[in-house]
Amino acid sequence: MERVSLFCFAASYALSLGLDCLAMWQRLPLFKKWPQLPVWFRGGAWIMAAAGLVAHSLYLWTWQPSIAWQFGWLLVLAWFLAAFSVYEQAHRGRVSWSMFLLPMVLGMVGMATIIGPPPPEEGGLPNLFSMANLNFWNRLHGVLLLAASVVLSVAFIGSLMFLIRARQLKSKLAPGRGLSLFTLEGLETMNKRLVAVAFPLLSAGLGVGVGIMFAHASELDGFSDPKVLGALGLWLVFGVLLGLRYGTRFRGSVMAWMTVGVWLLLVVCLVLPHTLPTGPKASSRNPGVKAP
Amino acid sequence: MNLRVFGLSFRTTSIGLRERLGFTPSTLLLALERANSELACEVVLLSTCNRVEFYLGGEGAPLPGFKELGEFWGRIYPVDSLAIEPHLYCHEGHEAIRHLFRVTSSLDSMVLGEGQIAAQAKQALEAAQASGCAGPMLNALFQHARVIARRIRTETGIAQGHVSVSSLAVDFVSEVFDQFTDKTVAVIGAGKMGELTLKHLAELKPKRILVTNRNPDKAKAVAETCGGQVVPFENLDELLIRSDIVLSTTGASEPIVDRARWQRVQAQRRKGTMVVIDIAVPRDFEPTLHDGETMCLYNIDDLQKVRETRIADRRSHLGTAEAMVDKEVGLFESDWLRRRNGPVIARLNREFEAKRKAVVGQLMQKLADRVGAEDRAAIEGAFRLLQNQFLHGPISALAEETTKRSPSGKHTLLDALRQLFRIHD
């Protein structure tokens, strides 16, 4: 099990993505000769994605990376998205979910590789699977933020799909041509629902984090900490997005662009604490998830 | 294979002649009844708006030629058989099988890949079966044709996507909306062109259909055909505010919905995207209103363009489909010949078996007390071996003839075997 590396599952996901891209290349002369080939490619893509997911699971199980460090956080987030992609590929093979999700998963694994695991002096940090040394509030904080990130990432994909679908419709692309996506109405509904689910999760996660921060005020730089500021900014923008969703009547594309913006802000919030030198201990961890 | 097809299609005749020579359900029945008594062979008559074809087959008597068929046709319809003859095409044996497979797979259709012809071929066979005109050969042939047609439709892209303008309009609508039971369809105008599109839209079971027209009587007539409600033409703005899908087919010389009107409507709309199918010429909606989000506007040119793309896509699969047809023709011929040889081989085996048993029985009576059970078994085994070795040669030769089709299409070896061993059906 210890031989399973980041490369193993990243390569499987990349191969799956490659096969999916080939399968959707309708004008490939090979497909004229063997019309069943795209089906085989899609099947192969699913098998590779599933194999990647198994390797990914084994990696997480073996190394149990801490979600208090970006490395673990990104890998766990990537795992959820990969699992969602495998599930959707099996159930709605016609929609090109994996074409959107797998690049994101690969990006997250790549980012985790760049950031790397925590240094030895941080080795004692709590991890995802043995959280015995974390109190209830820390756990709740981590789980809520992780859930919000998963939902927001799917909303981001849904928004990208919406924008591409709107583009297809604007250019009057023949039905069935190009990327296979949900209907414009379906994507707008999905986006609205996901935003409505992600915001309470994020709010609750941040609320718990603020509570923890007040309880351990001495360990943090207070409100000047970039990750605290970033998280606050994210929450505010998200709040505006939710206001638009329920309040005024906005075009779907405006909603979609804002969702994309919120997701990019989430990525910044994840990476920023790692790149900027901040507080002595909490600087390299996720917003709010603290060492006990 | 003793098979022949005579026919005329949109490639060889004008629609006028096809109308005169085509068969309605009642005349088809009459023709089949006559064919049963007059043509002395298996007959299937395929008559559609694009082709009329007689499939003739059977292992017995020679099949009718141009002259006989022309005369037969002339006895059903008051047309000169000599006038028909120049338009008729004829395919025999291998080519006739290939022709039927191409026809049922819609490779020879006016609209490549259309789905109706397979069903029409099935109906033609059923009519022939009901009249007693279809025998083992044409039954097997048409059933095989149905299978290959289904395979070609599913395994190649020959039938991919809709190509009729009305179906394409529905395809565009389905790119935008998930469900239709909560949608309102508006019909503006009562053009003939819109009838089929409206029928397709009504099949989506929208929540309501609203119809408007400058002439209230025409609006009422359209509303009655689709179960819609009439809205006065003066309330066009209100209609647009309430609608999700609009089908516009007016004869107006200027656009009835321009930017100013659309902005006025949009300010009051509480709905999402509106899909407009504007099949009026001149156009009813200003084309610049299309933005792919608040309004998806498709006019007749857009639909035609997609139609041409789809047809070109289908054509690109023609080579694969033709190769499949060629392969299946060979398979059918081999299969048919095997079926044809089967009864002769079975009969041959049965007769030799009976003779062997009779000879061995007599021998065993003579040797009654002189041989034991073991020797009896050895003698019976030796005779069985002799029988198998004796029959092996002729049966193998028959199988070889099955795989190598003779240029004349005749099966001399099978006939020779029948005569040599006096095997009669």
XYZ file of C-alpha atoms in Angstrom:
717
model
C 0.000 0.000 0.000
C 2.855 2.392 0.750
C 3.991 2.102 -2.872
C 0.871 3.947 -4.023
C 2.042 7.443 -4.883
C 0.418 10.677 -6.057
C 1.666 9.833 -9.530
C -0.312 6.537 -9.570
C -3.746 8.069 -9.278
C -2.882 11.285 -11.107
C -1.754 9.160 -14.084
C -4.983 7.120 -13.957
C -7.099 10.276 -13.905
C -5.051 11.778 -16.746
C -5.449 8.634 -18.837
C -9.193 8.591 -18.132
C -9.434 12.218 -19.215
C -7.451 11.466 -22.370
C -9.755 8.587 -23.310
C -12.815 10.747 -22.670
C -11.411 13.485 -24.893
C -10.767 10.942 -27.642
C -14.289 9.511 -27.309
C -15.879 12.912 -27.830
C -13.773 13.663 -30.893
C -16.631 12.766 -33.241
C -14.731 13.429 -36.447
C -11.900 11.028 -35.711
C -11.570 8.893 -38.892
C -11.054 5.845 -36.701
C -14.640 6.150 -35.459
C -16.012 6.031 -38.983
C -14.398 2.650 -39.436
C -15.215 1.352 -35.947
C -18.347 3.179 -34.796
C -18.369 1.310 -31.494
C -14.939 2.619 -30.534
C -16.162 5.740 -28.640
C -18.244 3.467 -26.390
C -15.132 1.397 -25.621
C -13.128 4.539 -25.000
C -15.774 5.808 -22.592
C -15.799 2.442 -20.836
C -12.005 2.535 -20.617
C -12.133 6.087 -19.289
C -14.507 5.020 -16.534
C -12.330 2.044 -15.590
C -9.229 4.247 -15.429
C -11.054 6.854 -13.331
C -12.340 4.148 -10.985
C -8.830 2.653 -10.719
C -7.490 6.138 -9.961
C -10.120 6.570 -7.272
C -9.138 3.243 -5.663
C -5.448 4.258 -5.693
C -6.396 7.689 -4.359
C -8.388 6.073 -1.522
C -5.479 3.744 -0.691
C -3.102 6.690 -0.615
C -5.327 8.654 1.766
C -5.871 5.588 3.920
C -2.160 4.753 4.098
C -0.720 8.232 4.654
C -3.709 9.877 6.335
C -2.640 13.414 5.363
C -3.864 16.126 7.695
C -6.684 18.332 6.424
C -5.276 21.084 8.626
C -2.536 21.414 5.997
C -3.329 22.371 2.371
C -1.700 19.202 1.077
C -4.215 16.963 2.828
C -7.083 19.365 2.273
C -6.537 19.453 -1.490
C -6.151 15.666 -1.735
C -9.330 15.023 0.231
C -11.233 17.606 -1.797
C -9.875 16.033 -4.991
C -11.006 12.613 -3.748
C -14.603 13.787 -3.303
C -14.629 15.362 -6.762
C -13.099 12.249 -8.347
C -15.702 10.062 -6.612
C -18.444 12.361 -7.914
C -16.975 12.150 -11.414
C -16.847 8.324 -11.348
C -20.443 8.197 -10.082
C -21.707 10.614 -12.721
C -19.781 8.859 -15.498
C -21.543 5.631 -14.535
C -24.997 7.140 -14.211
C -25.036 9.908 -16.802
C -22.398 8.843 -19.278
C -23.735 11.174 -21.941
C -22.944 14.337 -20.001
C -19.272 15.305 -20.106
C -18.861 15.629 -16.318
C -15.438 14.044 -16.284
C -14.155 16.501 -18.908
C -14.655 19.228 -16.320
C -14.104 17.417 -13.029
C -10.949 15.491 -13.852
C -8.891 18.542 -14.907
C -9.911 20.125 -11.605
C -8.939 16.964 -9.718
C -5.602 16.883 -11.548
C -5.086 20.565 -10.776
C -5.701 19.930 -7.096
C -3.338 16.955 -7.004
C -0.756 19.081 -8.845
C -1.190 21.919 -6.384
C -0.899 19.485 -3.474
C 2.342 18.181 -4.997
C 3.736 21.721 -5.252
C 2.724 22.612 -1.701
C 3.909 19.254 -0.414
C 3.209 17.503 2.866
C 3.720 19.284 6.184
C 7.342 19.623 7.384
C 8.505 17.274 10.160
C 8.015 19.908 12.867
C 4.321 19.981 11.884
C 4.123 16.193 11.838
C 2.086 16.072 14.964
C -0.866 17.772 13.344
C -4.211 16.036 13.552
C -5.235 14.094 10.493
C -8.515 13.360 8.846
C -8.950 9.824 10.077
C -7.642 10.003 13.615
C -9.092 13.172 14.961
C -8.995 11.987 18.545
C -6.773 14.861 19.514
C -9.202 17.416 18.074
C -12.184 18.659 19.982
C -15.693 18.585 18.558
C -15.656 22.185 17.327
C -12.420 21.745 15.408
C -13.796 18.674 13.705
C -17.078 20.368 12.879
C -15.225 23.371 11.505
C -13.088 21.196 9.205
C -15.939 19.014 7.983
C -18.251 21.972 7.255
C -15.580 23.824 5.301
C -14.662 20.693 3.376
C -18.324 20.039 2.511
C -18.753 23.677 1.418
C -15.651 23.405 -0.763
C -16.930 20.222 -2.441
C -20.345 21.757 -3.158
C -18.793 25.016 -4.316
C -16.405 23.158 -6.624
C -19.330 21.290 -8.217
C -21.204 24.619 -8.515
C -18.128 26.047 -10.238
C -18.183 23.188 -12.739
C -21.932 23.665 -13.215
C -21.319 27.361 -13.885
C -18.636 26.611 -16.451
C -21.028 24.181 -18.109
C -23.735 26.855 -18.096
C -21.445 29.394 -19.748
C -20.372 26.879 -22.399
C -23.965 25.830 -23.035
C -25.009 29.495 -23.408
C -22.122 29.921 -25.833
C -23.255 26.847 -27.810
C -26.783 28.251 -28.001
C -25.559 31.693 -28.982
C -23.533 30.265 -31.844
C -26.545 28.094 -32.828
C -24.455 24.942 -32.696
C -26.347 21.955 -34.082
C -27.967 19.903 -31.297
C -25.749 16.961 -30.350
C -22.564 18.681 -31.533
C -19.779 19.793 -29.209
C -19.522 18.988 -25.528
C -22.457 17.027 -24.228
C -24.013 19.075 -21.433
C -27.237 19.423 -19.466
C -29.891 21.799 -20.762
C -29.535 25.511 -20.038
C -32.503 25.319 -17.683
C -31.069 22.259 -15.886
C -27.681 23.904 -15.392
C -29.205 27.113 -14.060
C -31.351 25.181 -11.591
C -28.381 23.059 -10.499
C -26.219 26.134 -9.989
C -28.877 27.889 -7.915
C -29.407 24.829 -5.712
C -25.699 24.252 -5.125
C -25.142 27.897 -4.184
C -28.077 27.647 -1.779
C -26.501 24.556 -0.155
C -22.879 25.774 -0.105
C -23.532 29.112 1.558
C -25.005 27.775 4.835
C -22.203 25.190 5.014
C -19.557 27.864 4.495
C -21.247 30.255 6.914
C -21.535 27.595 9.598
C -17.916 26.477 9.023
C -16.623 30.034 9.231
C -18.846 30.780 12.226
C -17.378 27.830 14.103
C -13.888 28.973 13.032
C -14.485 32.468 14.409
C -15.688 30.927 17.667
C -12.523 28.814 17.894
C -10.446 31.869 17.078
C -11.917 33.805 19.963
C -11.379 30.862 22.295
C -7.676 30.617 21.291
C -7.041 34.278 20.520
C -3.438 34.056 21.607
C -2.512 31.522 18.890
C -3.630 33.638 15.960
C -2.813 36.983 14.483
C -6.422 37.988 14.912
C -8.346 39.592 12.072
C -5.217 40.767 10.244
C -4.317 37.152 9.446
C -4.578 36.774 5.593
C -6.496 33.540 5.839
C -9.037 35.135 8.164
C -9.367 38.096 5.834
C -9.557 35.820 2.804
C -12.246 33.689 4.406
C -14.201 36.785 5.382
C -13.932 38.136 1.839
C -15.077 34.802 0.454
C -18.060 34.782 2.763
C -19.052 38.326 1.833
C -18.858 37.675 -1.926
C -20.758 34.462 -1.431
C -23.388 36.395 0.511
C -23.799 38.794 -2.409
C -24.134 35.811 -4.758
C -26.845 34.309 -2.601
C -28.598 37.656 -2.441
C -28.637 37.738 -6.239
C -29.901 34.173 -6.366
C -32.946 34.897 -4.210
C -33.274 38.642 -4.493
C -33.111 40.402 -7.807
C -33.732 38.675 -11.120
C -30.343 38.239 -12.710
C -29.292 36.508 -15.891
C -27.988 32.992 -15.426
C -24.634 33.958 -16.891
C -24.132 36.655 -14.239
C -24.807 34.037 -11.561
C -22.421 31.672 -13.277
C -19.605 34.227 -13.509
C -20.062 35.111 -9.852
C -19.920 31.448 -8.864
C -16.685 31.141 -10.838
C -15.374 34.191 -8.973
C -16.324 32.746 -5.583
C -14.606 29.486 -6.388
C -11.438 31.296 -7.475
C -11.558 33.181 -4.198
C -11.807 29.847 -2.391
C -8.676 28.668 -4.194
C -6.898 31.879 -3.236
C -7.977 31.388 0.379
C -6.538 27.876 0.280
C -3.216 28.875 -1.265
C -2.709 32.296 0.311
C -1.957 31.158 3.880
C 0.675 28.814 2.467
C 2.464 31.436 0.369
C 2.304 34.384 2.747
C 4.315 34.336 5.965
C 1.829 34.871 8.769
C 1.264 33.703 12.323
C 3.823 31.332 13.825
C 1.869 28.105 13.899
C -1.397 28.565 12.119
C 0.075 30.174 9.023
C 0.423 26.987 7.031
C -2.925 25.542 7.869
C -6.388 25.958 6.592
C -8.441 28.872 7.793
C -9.643 28.137 11.253
C -8.401 24.546 11.536
C -5.950 24.812 14.354
C -3.640 22.541 16.173
C -5.066 21.658 19.521
C -30.319 -17.945 -55.581
C -33.500 -17.772 -57.581
C -34.500 -14.243 -56.615
C -35.467 -11.245 -58.683
C -36.596 -7.715 -57.920
C -38.398 -5.416 -60.334
C -39.137 -1.891 -59.335
C -39.233 1.796 -59.926
C -38.195 4.494 -57.503
C -37.710 8.231 -57.192
C -34.393 7.706 -58.965
C -35.977 6.314 -62.123
C -39.426 7.921 -62.325
C -41.272 11.124 -61.689
C -43.671 11.394 -58.797
C -46.533 11.446 -61.324
C -45.815 7.920 -62.546
C -45.191 6.660 -59.003
C -48.581 8.029 -57.985
C -50.224 6.199 -60.866
C -48.430 2.909 -60.273
C -48.215 2.902 -56.485
C -50.413 0.625 -54.398
C -52.841 1.717 -51.717
C -53.609 -0.814 -48.951
C -56.694 -2.057 -50.851
C -55.037 -2.297 -54.286
C -52.016 -3.930 -52.662
C -54.236 -6.684 -51.326
C -55.822 -7.136 -54.727
C -52.420 -7.241 -56.420
C -51.121 -9.843 -53.984
C -54.187 -12.027 -54.476
C -53.709 -11.885 -58.246
C -49.971 -12.465 -57.941
C -50.669 -15.548 -55.873
C -52.648 -17.109 -58.708
C -50.942 -15.612 -61.761
C -47.214 -15.381 -61.048
C -46.568 -18.868 -59.597
C -43.743 -17.764 -57.282
C -43.203 -16.096 -53.944
C -44.079 -12.375 -54.085
C -43.604 -9.429 -51.729
C -44.796 -6.043 -52.915
C -43.139 -3.012 -51.372
C -45.024 0.167 -52.211
C -44.114 3.524 -50.643
C -44.303 7.088 -51.896
C -40.723 6.788 -53.137
C -40.681 3.301 -54.635
C -42.766 0.391 -55.889
C -40.939 -2.932 -55.943
C -41.877 -6.542 -56.637
C -39.682 -9.123 -54.915
C -40.042 -12.487 -56.627
C -38.435 -15.686 -55.445
C -38.768 -19.434 -55.154
C -36.869 -22.609 -55.908
C -39.360 -24.069 -58.341
C -40.435 -22.626 -61.678
C -38.595 -19.831 -63.536
C -39.425 -16.334 -62.327
C -41.413 -13.833 -64.419
C -39.441 -11.446 -66.613
C -39.956 -7.807 -67.650
C -42.697 -8.725 -70.106
C -44.748 -10.888 -67.750
C -44.476 -8.428 -64.893
C -45.344 -5.467 -67.119
C -48.425 -7.321 -68.316
C -49.372 -8.228 -64.737
C -49.053 -4.589 -63.695
C -51.069 -3.547 -66.728
C -53.883 -5.872 -65.652
C -54.112 -4.092 -62.260
C -53.738 -0.531 -63.494
C -54.903 0.760 -66.885
C -51.374 1.539 -68.073
C -49.476 0.302 -71.067
C -46.914 -2.268 -69.958
C -44.551 -0.927 -72.617
C -44.763 2.492 -70.974
C -43.683 1.062 -67.619
C -40.781 -1.006 -68.895
C -38.264 1.817 -69.520
C -38.609 2.964 -65.912
C -38.220 -0.458 -64.366
C -34.998 -1.745 -62.906
C -34.274 -5.367 -62.259
C -31.775 -7.064 -59.944
C -31.209 -10.792 -59.684
C -29.730 -13.168 -57.115
C -26.868 -11.608 -55.217
C -27.699 -8.080 -56.452
C -31.359 -8.455 -55.512
C -30.411 -9.362 -51.934
C -28.032 -6.425 -51.791
C -30.722 -4.112 -53.147
C -33.240 -5.127 -50.493
C -30.682 -4.770 -47.698
C -29.760 -1.291 -48.950
C -33.413 -0.310 -49.278
C -34.467 -1.467 -45.793
C -31.343 0.068 -44.249
C -32.363 3.343 -45.871
C -29.153 3.637 -47.879
C -31.217 4.054 -51.044
C -33.752 6.472 -49.551
C -34.392 10.037 -50.594
C -33.474 11.103 -47.035
C -30.515 8.945 -46.106
C -31.062 7.089 -42.838
C -34.808 7.791 -42.550
C -36.543 5.307 -40.292
C -39.832 4.638 -42.068
C -38.646 2.296 -44.790
C -37.754 -0.559 -42.405
C -41.281 -0.479 -41.002
C -42.749 -0.311 -44.517
C -40.733 -3.379 -45.563
C -42.036 -5.204 -42.512
C -45.603 -4.271 -43.426
C -45.015 -5.419 -47.005
C -43.864 -8.824 -45.754
C -46.828 -9.111 -43.395
C -49.244 -8.313 -46.211
C -47.582 -10.958 -48.394
C -47.734 -13.488 -45.568
C -51.425 -12.747 -45.026
C -52.102 -13.296 -48.720
C -50.058 -16.465 -48.808
C -47.566 -14.956 -51.270
C -44.478 -15.094 -49.073
C -42.713 -18.433 -48.940
C -39.600 -19.620 -47.118
C -37.166 -17.670 -49.305
C -38.743 -14.223 -49.068
C -39.631 -14.761 -45.408
C -35.999 -15.484 -44.598
C -34.761 -12.672 -46.823
C -37.000 -9.951 -45.385
C -36.355 -11.040 -41.818
C -32.629 -10.888 -42.423
C -33.092 -7.467 -44.035
C -34.869 -6.237 -40.917
C -32.015 -7.389 -38.703
C -29.335 -5.766 -40.857
C -31.373 -2.528 -41.080
C -31.565 -2.378 -37.286
C -27.842 -3.081 -36.957
C -26.904 -0.380 -39.435
C -29.111 2.158 -37.694
C -27.648 1.412 -34.283
C -24.022 0.609 -35.120
C -23.330 3.397 -37.594
C -24.225 7.066 -37.537
C -26.432 6.731 -40.620
C -29.601 7.569 -38.660
C -28.001 9.977 -36.223
C -30.098 13.000 -35.253
C -33.269 14.326 -36.801
C -33.192 15.827 -40.268
C -36.716 17.133 -40.690
C -37.111 20.850 -40.014
C -39.943 20.291 -37.523
C -37.992 17.711 -35.503
C -34.920 19.920 -35.537
C -36.970 22.737 -34.046
C -37.901 20.436 -31.168
C -34.227 19.411 -30.815
C -33.268 23.057 -30.346
C -36.002 23.523 -27.755
C -34.767 20.412 -25.915
C -31.274 21.931 -25.687
C -32.703 24.693 -23.510
C -35.436 23.101 -21.419
C -35.418 20.046 -19.186
C -39.126 19.616 -18.773
C -42.108 20.911 -20.633
C -45.047 20.234 -18.340
C -44.582 23.672 -16.775
C -43.998 25.500 -20.045
C -46.248 27.675 -22.176
C -46.066 27.381 -25.946
C -47.262 30.337 -28.026
C -48.232 30.016 -31.667
C -48.265 33.216 -33.681
C -49.930 32.912 -37.084
C -51.438 29.895 -38.725
C -49.058 29.062 -41.550
C -49.220 25.592 -43.052
C -45.494 25.214 -42.475
C -45.974 25.429 -38.747
C -48.502 22.609 -38.486
C -45.999 19.785 -38.211
C -43.739 21.731 -35.852
C -46.718 22.524 -33.649
C -47.666 18.853 -33.660
C -44.162 17.947 -32.468
C -44.222 20.670 -29.821
C -47.647 19.529 -28.609
C -46.219 16.012 -28.193
C -43.927 17.437 -25.497
C -47.104 17.960 -23.431
C -46.605 21.604 -22.444
C -48.713 23.129 -19.661
C -50.638 25.297 -22.120
C -50.667 26.313 -25.751
C -51.701 29.856 -26.621
C -52.628 30.739 -30.180
C -52.883 34.159 -31.715
C -53.607 35.385 -35.220
C -54.792 38.558 -36.873
C -57.746 36.511 -38.051
C -59.554 35.131 -34.933
C -61.201 32.347 -36.947
C -57.844 31.009 -38.091
C -56.529 31.230 -34.531
C -59.536 29.267 -33.340
C -59.003 26.602 -35.986
C -55.338 26.163 -34.992
C -56.236 26.124 -31.288
C -58.753 23.349 -31.913
C -56.153 21.128 -33.566
C -53.744 21.331 -30.622
C -56.054 21.897 -27.664
C -54.858 25.502 -27.218
C -56.438 28.745 -26.077
C -56.964 31.731 -28.354
C -55.385 35.045 -27.382
C -56.363 38.204 -29.345
C -53.575 39.453 -31.568
C -53.740 42.848 -29.828
C -52.444 41.096 -26.677
C -49.263 39.895 -28.341
C -47.065 41.499 -25.653
C -48.953 39.698 -22.916
C -48.620 36.451 -24.853
C -44.852 36.901 -25.114
C -44.578 37.695 -21.406
C -46.327 34.438 -20.526
C -44.558 32.166 -23.026
C -41.452 29.984 -22.850
C -41.556 28.646 -26.401
C -42.829 30.620 -29.390
C -43.618 29.234 -32.819
C -44.057 32.058 -35.289
C -45.403 31.530 -38.807
C -47.192 34.722 -39.799
C -47.246 36.141 -43.292
C -46.276 39.624 -42.061
C -44.011 41.609 -44.377
C -42.138 43.253 -41.465
C -40.880 41.734 -38.190
C -43.673 41.747 -35.656
C -41.242 41.591 -32.729
C -38.497 44.174 -32.921
C -35.983 45.259 -30.279
C -38.256 47.911 -28.777
C -41.101 45.458 -28.335
C -38.791 42.782 -26.923
C -37.297 45.182 -24.387
C -40.800 46.147 -23.323
C -41.750 42.491 -22.961
C -38.506 41.500 -21.246
C -38.933 44.162 -18.593
C -42.140 42.434 -17.513
C -41.112 38.811 -17.987
C -40.571 36.774 -14.837
C -39.469 33.729 -16.807
C -36.062 32.567 -17.969
C -35.004 31.852 -21.522
C -37.506 32.137 -24.355
C -37.014 29.867 -27.348
C -38.419 31.220 -30.587
C -38.865 29.086 -33.688
C -39.419 31.647 -36.397
C -40.219 29.750 -39.565
C -41.950 32.664 -41.245
C -40.537 34.159 -44.421
C -40.044 37.130 -44.128
C -38.975 36.650 -40.517
C -41.292 37.648 -37.666
C -38.575 38.282 -35.061
C -35.679 40.642 -35.517
C -32.669 38.315 -35.800
C -30.449 40.448 -33.562
C -32.633 39.569 -30.565
C -30.895 36.190 -30.320
C -28.390 36.153 -27.470
C -28.398 32.478 -26.508
C -29.620 33.188 -22.997
C -32.664 35.422 -22.666
C -33.780 34.578 -26.182
C -32.768 31.660 -28.374
C -34.093 32.526 -31.805
C -33.969 30.024 -34.656
C -35.204 30.890 -38.119
C -35.742 28.687 -41.154
C -32.164 29.226 -42.376
C -30.721 28.056 -39.054
C -32.823 24.915 -39.198
C -31.880 24.252 -42.844
C -28.190 24.723 -42.064
C -28.307 22.143 -39.273
C -30.307 19.837 -41.505
C -27.604 19.946 -44.175
C -24.890 19.344 -41.583
C -26.753 16.319 -40.258
C -27.250 14.877 -43.729
C -23.543 15.362 -44.469
C -22.756 13.609 -41.167
C -24.954 10.713 -42.164
C -23.280 10.484 -45.570
C -19.913 10.119 -43.918
C -21.117 6.788 -42.471
C -22.247 5.469 -45.842
C -19.026 3.531 -46.514
C -19.254 1.606 -43.237
C -22.926 0.837 -43.834
C -22.282 -0.378 -47.405
C -19.519 -2.662 -46.144
C -21.896 -4.109 -43.565
C -24.489 -4.725 -46.272
C -21.962 -6.511 -48.498
C -20.874 -8.746 -45.643
C -24.456 -9.570 -44.707
C -25.366 -10.431 -48.312
C -22.648 -13.103 -48.288
C -23.784 -14.383 -44.912
C -27.391 -14.581 -46.003
C -26.523 -16.476 -49.171
C -24.451 -19.039 -47.265
C -27.137 -19.354 -44.644
C -29.831 -19.783 -47.243
C -27.894 -22.470 -49.096
C -27.239 -24.318 -45.860
C -30.958 -24.230 -45.144
C -31.625 -25.434 -48.665
C -29.170 -28.333 -48.359
C -30.296 -29.267 -44.863
C -33.386 -31.287 -45.801
C -31.514 -33.161 -48.584
C -28.696 -34.134 -46.226
C -31.162 -35.196 -43.532
C -33.094 -37.297 -46.058
C -29.878 -38.871 -47.323
C -28.846 -39.759 -43.772
C -32.265 -41.176 -42.947
C -32.361 -43.402 -46.036
C -28.835 -44.745 -45.498
C -29.587 -45.325 -41.835
C -32.672 -47.362 -42.732
C -30.788 -49.404 -45.352
C -27.879 -50.038 -42.983
C -30.241 -51.233 -40.262
C -32.042 -53.541 -42.683
C -28.792 -55.118 -43.968
C -27.295 -55.474 -40.481
C -30.586 -56.970 -39.236
C -30.581 -59.643 -41.940
C -26.921 -60.456 -41.283
C -27.513 -60.787 -37.548
C -30.386 -63.202 -38.163
C -28.102 -65.428 -40.258
C -25.323 -65.282 -37.684
C -27.738 -65.710 -34.817
C -25.899 -68.291 -32.675
C -22.412 -67.908 -34.057
C -21.544 -64.415 -32.738
C -21.529 -63.062 -29.242
C -22.686 -59.628 -28.042
C -19.200 -58.153 -28.446
C -18.909 -59.277 -32.075
C -22.415 -57.963 -32.814
C -21.417 -54.542 -31.547
C -18.226 -54.632 -33.651
C -20.153 -55.549 -36.817
C -22.762 -52.831 -36.226
C -19.967 -50.312 -35.606
C -18.202 -51.299 -38.841
C -21.366 -50.802 -40.887
C -22.007 -47.425 -39.241
C -18.450 -46.384 -40.052
C -18.899 -47.471 -43.630
C -22.097 -45.431 -43.902
C -20.428 -42.317 -42.450
C -17.414 -42.623 -44.703
C -19.604 -43.161 -47.731
C -21.698 -40.054 -47.033
C -18.783 -37.871 -45.979
C -17.722 -37.120 -49.563
C -21.077 -35.946 -50.970
C -21.959 -33.917 -47.856
C -18.566 -32.168 -47.870
C -18.905 -31.418 -51.568
C -22.347 -29.884 -50.915
C -20.936 -27.709 -48.154
C -18.173 -26.527 -50.473
C -20.701 -25.624 -53.119
C -22.550 -23.592 -50.493
C -19.532 -21.434 -49.785
C -18.512 -21.056 -53.424
C -21.409 -19.515 -55.272
C -21.527 -20.660 -58.884
C -21.664 -17.884 -61.508
C -25.013 -19.093 -62.761
C -26.445 -19.210 -59.269
C -27.579 -22.816 -59.869
C -26.779 -25.680 -57.547
C -26.029 -28.543 -59.842
C -24.530 -30.750 -57.158
C -27.641 -30.607 -55.001
C -29.811 -31.512 -57.989
C -27.376 -34.267 -58.954
C -27.502 -35.729 -55.450
C -31.278 -35.677 -55.519
C -31.298 -37.571 -58.795
C -28.454 -39.977 -57.983
C -29.915 -41.069 -54.682
C -33.531 -40.603 -55.774
C -34.344 -38.120 -53.027
C -37.655 -36.376 -53.575
C -39.223 -33.668 -51.382
